[in-house]
C-alpha positions as a Markdown table, in Angstrom:
| # | Residue | x | y | z |
|---|---|---|---|---|
| 1 | Met | 103.1 | 88.0 | 108.4 |
| 2 | Leu | 100.1 | 86.2 | 106.9 |
| 3 | Ala | 98.5 | 86.1 | 110.3 |
| 4 | Leu | 98.9 | 89.9 | 110.7 |
| 5 | Trp | 97.3 | 90.5 | 107.3 |
| 6 | Ile | 94.4 | 88.3 | 108.1 |
| 7 | Ser | 93.9 | 90.0 | 111.5 |
| 8 | Leu | 93.9 | 93.4 | 109.8 |
| 9 | Ala | 91.4 | 92.2 | 107.2 |
| 10 | Leu | 89.1 | 90.9 | 109.9 |
| 11 | Ile | 89.3 | 94.1 | 111.9 |
| 12 | Ser | 88.4 | 96.0 | 108.7 |
| 13 | Leu | 85.4 | 93.8 | 108.1 |
| 14 | Val | 84.1 | 94.1 | 111.6 |
| 15 | Ser | 84.6 | 97.9 | 111.7 |
| 16 | Gly | 82.9 | 98.3 | 108.3 |
| 17 | Gln | 86.0 | 99.9 | 106.9 |
| 18 | Val | 87.3 | 98.4 | 103.6 |
| 19 | Cys | 89.9 | 99.1 | 101.0 |
| 20 | Asn | 87.9 | 99.9 | 97.9 |
| 21 | Pro | 90.1 | 101.4 | 95.2 |
| 22 | Tyr | 87.0 | 102.4 | 93.1 |
| 23 | Thr | 85.6 | 104.9 | 95.6 |
| 24 | Asn | 86.7 | 108.5 | 96.0 |
| 25 | Arg | 90.1 | 108.2 | 97.6 |
| 26 | Val | 91.2 | 110.4 | 100.5 |
| 27 | Asp | 95.0 | 110.7 | 100.6 |
| 28 | Cys | 96.6 | 109.0 | 103.6 |
| 29 | Gly | 100.2 | 109.3 | 102.6 |
| 30 | Tyr | 102.7 | 111.7 | 101.1 |
| 31 | Val | 104.9 | 111.9 | 98.1 |
| 32 | Gly | 107.3 | 109.0 | 98.1 |
| 33 | Ile | 105.5 | 106.8 | 100.7 |
| 34 | Thr | 106.1 | 103.1 | 100.3 |
| 35 | Glu | 103.6 | 100.3 | 100.3 |
| 36 | Gly | 104.9 | 99.1 | 103.7 |
| 37 | Gln | 104.8 | 102.6 | 105.2 |
| 38 | Cys | 101.2 | 103.2 | 103.9 |
| 39 | Gln | 100.0 | 99.9 | 105.3 |
| 40 | Ser | 101.7 | 100.4 | 108.6 |
| 41 | Lys | 99.5 | 103.5 | 109.0 |
| 42 | Gly | 96.4 | 101.3 | 108.5 |
| 43 | Cys | 95.8 | 102.7 | 105.1 |
| 44 | Cys | 95.1 | 101.1 | 101.7 |
| 45 | Trp | 97.7 | 100.8 | 98.9 |
| 46 | Tyr | 96.6 | 100.5 | 95.3 |
| 47 | Pro | 98.9 | 102.1 | 92.8 |
| 48 | Thr | 97.2 | 103.7 | 89.7 |
| 49 | Asp | 97.6 | 106.9 | 87.8 |
| 50 | Asn | 96.1 | 110.3 | 88.8 |
| 51 | Val | 94.8 | 109.2 | 92.2 |
| 52 | Pro | 96.4 | 108.8 | 95.6 |
| 53 | Trp | 98.2 | 105.4 | 95.9 |
| 54 | Cys | 97.9 | 105.4 | 99.7 |
| 55 | Phe | 94.4 | 106.2 | 100.8 |
| 56 | Phe | 92.1 | 105.9 | 103.8 |
| 57 | Lys | 89.7 | 102.9 | 104.0 |
| 58 | Ser | 86.1 | 103.7 | 103.2 |
| 59 | Gly | 84.5 | 105.1 | 106.3 |
| 60 | Gly | 87.9 | 105.8 | 107.8 |
| 61 | Gln | 88.6 | 109.4 | 106.7 |
| 62 | Pro | 90.0 | 111.6 | 109.4 |
| 63 | Ser | 87.9 | 114.3 | 111.0 |
| 64 | Cys | 88.9 | 117.9 | 111.4 |
| 65 | Lys | 90.2 | 119.1 | 114.7 |
| 66 | Pro | 89.3 | 122.4 | 116.3 |
| 67 | Asp | 91.9 | 125.2 | 115.7 |
| 68 | Ala | 93.1 | 124.9 | 119.3 |
| 69 | Leu | 94.3 | 121.4 | 118.7 |
| 70 | Arg | 96.2 | 122.0 | 115.4 |
| 71 | Asn | 100.0 | 122.0 | 115.1 |
| 72 | Asp | 101.6 | 124.2 | 112.5 |
| 73 | Cys | 103.6 | 121.8 | 110.2 |
| 74 | Gly | 104.9 | 124.5 | 107.8 |
| 75 | Thr | 103.9 | 125.6 | 104.4 |
| 76 | Phe | 104.2 | 124.1 | 100.9 |
């Protein structure tokens, strides 16, 4: 487990993507996501009030897809 964490940390450093909880967070999870689920998506976990707990690494935000590639996932 430690080796996996170290590997992910090295990949993040090489790619320039880091978990910085003090930047503007882009939500990477959903209501009720656990720390393990968040980290298995390659995202950062830092629980604090009024901001997403599970968020993309800096420089790792998703990009928008053209309309033709989108799948309807329902409504709120």
